[in-house]
Short mmCIF file of C-alpha atoms in Angstrom, two decimals:
data_model
loop_
_atom_site.label_atom_id
_atom_site.label_comp_id
_atom_site.label_asym_id
_atom_site.label_seq_id
_atom_site.Cartn_x
_atom_site.Cartn_y
_atom_site.Cartn_z
CA MET A 10 -16.92 7.63 -66.29
CA LEU A 11 -16.39 10.61 -64.04
CA PRO A 12 -15.91 14.02 -65.62
CA ASN A 13 -12.57 15.36 -65.56
CA TYR A 14 -13.30 18.28 -63.39
CA LEU A 15 -14.36 15.76 -60.62
CA ARG A 16 -11.42 13.36 -61.28
CA LYS A 17 -9.29 16.15 -60.62
CA ALA A 18 -11.34 17.26 -57.19
CA ALA A 19 -10.80 13.59 -56.06
CA THR A 20 -7.09 13.59 -57.27
CA ILE A 21 -6.58 16.69 -54.82
CA VAL A 22 -8.89 15.49 -52.10
CA PHE A 23 -6.98 12.49 -52.13
CA ILE A 24 -3.30 14.59 -52.01
CA PHE A 25 -4.28 16.44 -49.23
CA GLN A 26 -5.73 13.56 -47.28
CA THR A 27 -2.17 11.75 -47.68
CA VAL A 28 -0.10 14.60 -46.89
CA PHE A 29 -2.46 15.09 -43.99
CA LEU A 30 -1.91 11.23 -42.56
CA LEU A 31 2.14 11.93 -43.14
CA LEU A 32 2.29 14.89 -41.46
CA TRP A 33 0.21 13.35 -38.63
CA TYR A 34 2.20 10.15 -38.18
CA LEU A 35 5.55 11.96 -38.52
CA LYS A 36 4.11 14.35 -35.58
CA TYR A 37 2.90 11.14 -33.49
CA ASN A 38 6.31 9.13 -34.34
CA ALA A 39 8.30 11.97 -33.29
CA THR A 40 6.34 12.63 -30.10
CA LEU A 41 6.51 8.91 -29.31
CA THR A 42 10.33 8.76 -29.68
CA VAL A 43 10.60 11.75 -26.98
CA LEU A 44 8.34 9.81 -24.75
CA MET A 45 10.52 6.57 -24.88
CA LYS A 46 13.61 8.49 -24.49
CA ARG A 47 12.52 10.30 -21.50
CA ASN A 48 11.48 6.79 -20.25
CA ILE A 49 14.43 5.13 -20.91
CA SER A 50 16.82 8.16 -19.68
CA ASN A 51 16.63 11.73 -18.36
CA ASN A 52 18.89 14.34 -17.30
CA SER A 53 17.71 14.34 -13.67
CA GLY A 54 18.74 10.51 -12.98
CA LEU A 55 15.11 9.67 -12.02
CA CYS A 56 14.11 6.04 -12.75
CA PRO A 57 11.73 5.33 -15.88
CA LEU A 58 7.94 6.40 -15.50
CA ILE A 59 7.56 2.63 -16.37
CA PRO A 60 10.00 0.30 -15.17
CA PRO A 61 11.47 -1.80 -17.87
CA ASP A 62 11.82 -5.04 -15.89
CA LEU A 63 7.84 -5.68 -15.13
CA VAL A 64 6.97 -9.06 -16.64
CA GLY A 65 2.95 -8.97 -15.89
CA THR A 66 1.83 -12.06 -14.21
CA ILE A 67 4.14 -13.49 -11.68
CA SER A 68 4.53 -16.79 -10.17
CA VAL A 69 4.09 -17.35 -6.23
CA ASN A 70 6.63 -19.62 -4.16
CA ILE A 71 4.37 -20.74 -1.07
CA ASN A 72 7.20 -22.97 0.29
CA ALA A 73 8.64 -21.07 3.10
CA ILE A 74 12.43 -21.12 2.49
CA GLU A 75 14.83 -20.59 5.22
CA TRP A 76 15.74 -17.06 6.31
CA MET A 77 19.52 -17.47 5.68
CA ASP A 78 18.45 -18.29 2.19
CA ILE A 79 16.28 -15.65 1.59
CA GLU A 80 19.17 -13.09 3.09
CA LYS A 81 21.70 -14.47 0.41
CA LYS A 82 18.86 -14.04 -2.50
CA PHE A 83 18.72 -10.24 -1.67
CA GLN A 84 22.03 -9.04 -0.58
CA LYS A 85 21.40 -5.27 -1.75
CA VAL A 86 18.35 -5.03 0.93
CA ILE A 87 19.71 -3.52 3.73
CA LYS A 88 17.86 -3.27 7.16
CA GLY A 89 14.57 -4.20 5.17
CA SER A 90 15.27 -1.15 2.79
CA TYR A 91 16.31 -0.75 -0.63
CA GLN A 92 16.67 1.72 -3.59
CA PRO A 93 17.61 1.31 -6.90
CA GLU A 94 21.46 1.35 -7.89
CA ASN A 95 21.34 3.07 -11.37
CA CYS A 96 18.52 5.75 -10.84
CA LYS A 97 16.89 7.89 -8.53
CA ALA A 98 13.37 6.22 -7.22
CA ARG A 99 10.48 8.14 -7.98
CA HIS A 100 8.63 7.32 -5.02
CA LYS A 101 9.44 6.58 -1.36
CA VAL A 102 7.09 3.55 0.08
CA ALA A 103 6.88 2.05 3.21
CA ILE A 104 5.34 -1.31 3.52
CA LEU A 105 3.47 -2.12 6.83
CA VAL A 106 2.40 -5.34 7.83
CA PRO A 107 0.82 -6.24 11.34
CA TYR A 108 1.79 -9.50 12.60
CA ARG A 109 1.40 -12.12 15.34
CA ASP A 110 2.74 -16.10 15.21
CA ARG A 111 2.97 -16.36 11.74
CA ASP A 112 6.19 -17.06 10.75
CA THR A 113 5.69 -19.50 7.75
CA HIS A 114 3.65 -16.82 5.87
CA LEU A 115 6.08 -14.06 6.78
CA ARG A 116 8.65 -15.89 5.16
CA ILE A 117 6.53 -16.48 1.92
CA PHE A 118 5.66 -12.82 2.01
CA ILE A 119 9.30 -11.40 2.47
CA ASN A 120 10.79 -13.85 -0.25
CA HIS A 121 8.04 -12.64 -2.68
CA MET A 122 7.44 -9.12 -1.82
CA HIS A 123 11.28 -7.87 -2.58
CA SER A 124 11.32 -9.39 -5.85
CA PHE A 125 8.10 -7.67 -6.88
CA LEU A 126 8.95 -4.42 -5.43
CA ILE A 127 12.82 -4.42 -6.59
CA ARG A 128 11.42 -5.08 -9.91
CA GLN A 129 9.23 -1.62 -9.78
CA GLN A 130 12.35 0.68 -9.27
CA LEU A 131 11.21 1.93 -5.57
CA GLU A 132 12.76 2.98 -2.66
CA TYR A 133 11.11 1.05 0.10
CA GLY A 134 11.28 -0.11 3.56
CA ILE A 135 9.28 -3.16 5.13
CA TYR A 136 7.94 -2.94 8.59
CA ILE A 137 6.61 -5.90 10.27
CA VAL A 138 4.33 -4.45 13.42
CA GLU A 139 3.67 -6.87 16.24
CA LEU A 140 1.68 -6.17 19.30
CA ASP A 141 2.26 -8.02 22.98
CA LYS A 142 0.86 -11.14 22.83
CA ASP A 143 -0.87 -10.48 26.13
CA ILE A 144 -3.12 -7.55 24.32
CA PRO A 145 -5.74 -8.70 21.86
CA PHE A 146 -4.72 -8.00 18.11
CA ASN A 147 -5.44 -4.70 16.68
CA ARG A 148 -4.92 -4.16 12.93
CA GLY A 149 -5.48 -0.25 12.95
CA PHE A 150 -3.65 0.73 15.69
CA LEU A 151 -0.53 -1.32 14.39
CA PHE A 152 -0.89 0.48 11.33
CA ASN A 153 -0.84 3.93 12.96
CA VAL A 154 2.20 2.55 15.20
CA GLY A 155 3.91 1.54 11.85
CA VAL A 156 3.53 5.00 10.25
CA MET A 157 5.06 6.79 13.25
CA GLU A 158 7.90 4.37 13.69
CA ALA A 159 8.62 4.37 9.69
CA LEU A 160 8.67 8.17 9.39
CA LYS A 161 11.34 8.22 12.07
CA ASP A 162 13.57 6.36 9.52
CA ASN A 163 12.72 8.18 6.09
CA ASN A 164 10.39 10.70 4.73
CA TYR A 165 8.03 8.15 3.05
CA GLY A 166 5.65 9.74 0.68
CA CYS A 167 3.26 7.06 1.08
CA PHE A 168 2.55 3.85 2.85
CA VAL A 169 0.93 0.46 1.70
CA PHE A 170 -1.18 -1.08 4.47
CA HIS A 171 -0.56 -5.07 4.20
CA ASP A 172 -1.82 -8.22 5.28
CA VAL A 173 0.71 -11.02 5.65
CA ASP A 174 -1.16 -13.42 4.02
CA LEU A 175 -1.51 -11.71 0.80
CA LEU A 176 0.31 -11.46 -2.19
CA PRO A 177 0.43 -9.46 -5.75
CA LEU A 178 -0.01 -11.73 -8.52
CA ASN A 179 1.01 -9.35 -11.03
CA ASP A 180 3.39 -6.72 -11.01
CA LEU A 181 1.78 -4.52 -13.12
CA ASN A 182 -0.28 -3.88 -9.90
CA LEU A 183 2.05 -0.72 -8.78
CA TYR A 184 2.97 -0.06 -5.25
CA GLN A 185 3.94 3.45 -6.16
CA CYS A 186 2.27 6.75 -4.13
CA PRO A 187 -0.88 6.97 -5.48
CA ASP A 188 -2.48 10.45 -6.16
CA GLN A 189 -5.90 9.06 -4.44
CA PRO A 190 -6.26 6.13 -1.86
CA LYS A 191 -6.10 2.99 -3.62
CA HIS A 192 -6.79 -0.50 -2.93
CA LEU A 193 -4.69 -2.70 -3.91
CA SER A 194 -6.21 -6.19 -3.50
CA VAL A 195 -9.61 -5.49 -5.08
CA ALA A 196 -9.63 -9.14 -6.78
CA ILE A 197 -8.31 -12.22 -4.60
CA ASP A 198 -8.15 -15.74 -5.63
CA LYS A 199 -9.78 -17.01 -2.36
CA TYR A 200 -12.96 -15.11 -3.35
CA LYS A 201 -12.73 -15.93 -7.08
CA PHE A 202 -11.26 -12.85 -7.99
CA LYS A 203 -14.45 -10.66 -6.94
CA LEU A 204 -14.65 -7.69 -5.02
CA LEU A 205 -16.54 -8.68 -1.76
CA TYR A 206 -18.50 -5.35 -1.48
CA ALA A 207 -18.33 -2.06 -2.93
CA THR A 208 -16.83 -0.59 -0.12
CA ASN A 209 -14.34 -3.21 0.89
CA PHE A 210 -10.90 -1.25 1.72
CA GLY A 211 -9.28 -4.06 3.50
CA GLY A 212 -6.50 -6.67 2.73
CA VAL A 213 -4.09 -4.13 0.64
CA SER A 214 -4.31 -0.32 0.15
CA SER A 215 -2.07 2.53 -0.25
CA MET A 216 -2.35 6.22 0.59
CA SER A 217 -0.17 9.40 0.78
CA THR A 218 1.20 10.53 4.08
CA GLU A 219 -0.27 13.58 3.56
CA GLN A 220 -3.94 11.96 3.03
CA PHE A 221 -3.17 9.68 6.10
CA THR A 222 -2.39 12.25 8.42
CA THR A 223 -5.60 14.30 7.13
CA ILE A 224 -8.01 11.63 8.08
CA ASN A 225 -6.12 11.01 11.25
CA GLY A 226 -5.08 7.37 10.52
CA TYR A 227 -6.66 4.27 11.44
CA SER A 228 -8.93 3.71 14.72
CA ASN A 229 -7.09 2.60 17.47
CA LEU A 230 -10.19 0.74 19.17
CA PHE A 231 -11.27 -1.90 17.03
CA PHE A 232 -9.46 -4.89 19.12
CA GLY A 233 -9.88 -8.23 17.53
CA TRP A 234 -10.77 -9.35 14.00
CA GLY A 235 -12.54 -6.91 11.58
CA GLY A 236 -14.11 -3.58 11.25
CA GLU A 237 -11.18 -1.26 10.96
CA ASP A 238 -11.09 -1.57 7.40
CA ASP A 239 -14.77 -0.22 7.01
CA ASP A 240 -14.05 2.57 9.57
CA PHE A 241 -10.82 3.29 7.70
CA TYR A 242 -13.05 3.57 4.26
CA ASN A 243 -15.56 5.98 6.01
CA ARG A 244 -12.93 7.93 7.26
CA MET A 245 -11.75 9.19 3.68
CA ASP A 246 -14.94 11.04 3.33
CA VAL A 247 -13.04 14.12 4.91
CA LEU A 248 -10.57 14.35 1.95
CA ASN A 249 -13.72 15.20 -0.19
CA SER A 250 -15.91 16.97 2.59
CA GLY A 251 -13.25 18.10 4.71
CA THR A 252 -15.47 17.36 7.49
CA LYS A 253 -14.42 14.65 10.00
CA ARG A 254 -16.60 12.41 11.95
CA PRO A 255 -17.02 12.63 15.37
CA ASN A 256 -14.77 9.84 16.37
CA GLN A 257 -12.53 10.35 13.94
CA ALA A 258 -11.59 13.58 15.28
CA VAL A 259 -10.51 12.10 18.73
CA ASP A 260 -9.47 8.79 17.71
CA GLY A 261 -6.55 7.89 15.75
CA LEU A 262 -3.16 9.18 15.24
CA ASN A 263 -3.84 12.27 17.61
CA SER A 264 -4.80 9.79 20.46
CA LEU A 265 -2.08 6.93 19.59
CA GLN A 266 -0.52 5.81 22.46
CA TYR A 267 2.12 2.86 22.99
CA ASN A 268 5.41 1.81 24.30
CA LEU A 269 7.96 0.78 22.03
CA THR A 270 9.27 -2.86 23.40
CA GLU A 271 11.67 -3.34 20.71
CA LYS A 272 12.87 -2.25 16.91
CA VAL A 273 15.18 -4.25 15.31
CA TYR A 274 16.64 -3.65 12.14
CA ARG A 275 16.95 -7.11 10.50
CA LYS A 276 18.48 -7.72 7.14
CA MET A 277 15.04 -8.22 5.28
CA TYR A 278 12.90 -6.12 7.45
CA VAL A 279 12.35 -3.65 10.37
CA HIS A 280 10.62 -5.76 13.26
CA ILE A 281 8.69 -3.37 15.86
CA THR A 282 7.31 -4.61 18.96
CA VAL A 283 4.73 -2.56 21.04
CA THR A 284 2.69 -2.93 23.82
CA LEU A 285 -0.02 -0.47 25.55
CA ASN A 286 -1.14 -0.47 29.09
CA LYS A 287 -4.71 -2.53 29.34
CA LYS A 288 -5.93 0.02 31.59
CA ASP A 289 -5.67 3.09 29.62
CA ALA A 290 -7.01 1.13 26.64
CA VAL A 291 -10.17 0.07 28.65
CA THR A 292 -10.27 3.84 29.79
CA GLN A 293 -10.11 5.10 26.54
CA LEU A 294 -13.11 3.11 25.50
CA LEU A 295 -15.19 4.20 28.14
CA ASN A 296 -14.50 7.80 27.98
CA ARG A 297 -15.24 7.91 23.91
CA LEU A 298 -18.44 6.26 24.75
CA LYS A 299 -19.37 8.42 27.79
CA LYS A 300 -18.72 11.55 25.85
CA GLY A 301 -20.78 10.25 22.72
CA LYS A 302 -17.66 10.60 20.63
CA SER A 303 -17.13 7.19 19.64
CA GLN A 304 -19.40 5.45 16.74
CA ILE A 305 -18.67 1.99 18.43
CA SER A 306 -21.43 0.48 20.04
CA GLU A 307 -21.79 -0.78 23.66
CA SER A 308 -21.84 -4.27 22.41
CA GLN A 309 -18.29 -3.76 20.64
CA ILE A 310 -17.29 -2.11 23.97
CA PHE A 311 -18.45 -5.37 26.00
CA GLU A 312 -16.78 -7.69 23.32
CA THR A 313 -13.42 -5.49 23.72
CA PHE A 314 -13.56 -6.12 27.65
CA LYS A 315 -14.04 -9.79 27.27
CA LYS A 316 -10.88 -9.97 25.03
CA PHE A 317 -8.87 -8.12 27.54
CA LEU A 318 -10.27 -10.28 30.35
CA LYS A 319 -8.95 -13.47 28.65
CA ASN A 320 -5.71 -12.14 28.31
#
């Protein structure tokens, strides 16, 4: 049996521990309650920090339903844009999709993405950007065009650069404006949900308007498939170092040239079609190579010439 003085000491310690835990619980519970109240409602009218309608894993309807049915389903979407009714969105986001001859993919994409984005309580617009068919496809160029045209419509805080054949499988993958550039398609079912390589930044990514301007956007010189996403990843070095690569300083938003063929505000998206002069594009490529300001090799230039000749 313990001596009386030890029993008294143990009792005092127990009481102090109990009081401490009680006070900690009350403080934690009060803090949690305040945070929950702030999330549910606030005087500014802003939407909650955590959208309340998120469900996590979501199903994908791979059936390409008719445009008329999609439009009936999303009656509150106007000219490809949406904003929450009961609160003010915290993020203004433009979804940019380079496109060519993929109507089935586009219908599946639009049907899926509007449901996904509405639950995240974003103010957003979807832009489908297309290059005239007689010009070789150029993903980076179309993203640059999309940024310029979207900013004419709204003061978007950020952009999501999105392939039309990729769909998010979980609405906790937030398409909000990020503090830092964000890769949103790290895990894809086609690749068994594994990142292909450490510097992969293709598929779906997001970036603030300020960051995109700072890195001078995408290169305009990657005609055909591939390469522009790796170049884009390398361009992000300037956000840390402040030093642009040689080609980055002269090839991007500041060298963007295009002719707007049409900009149609459809019910479910904005359809942008552009063209560019082949001769001007090829001359631009040669000038970059001649001045030594391009990191694109001569073989890549030659392949680009062949693609132009085929078209």
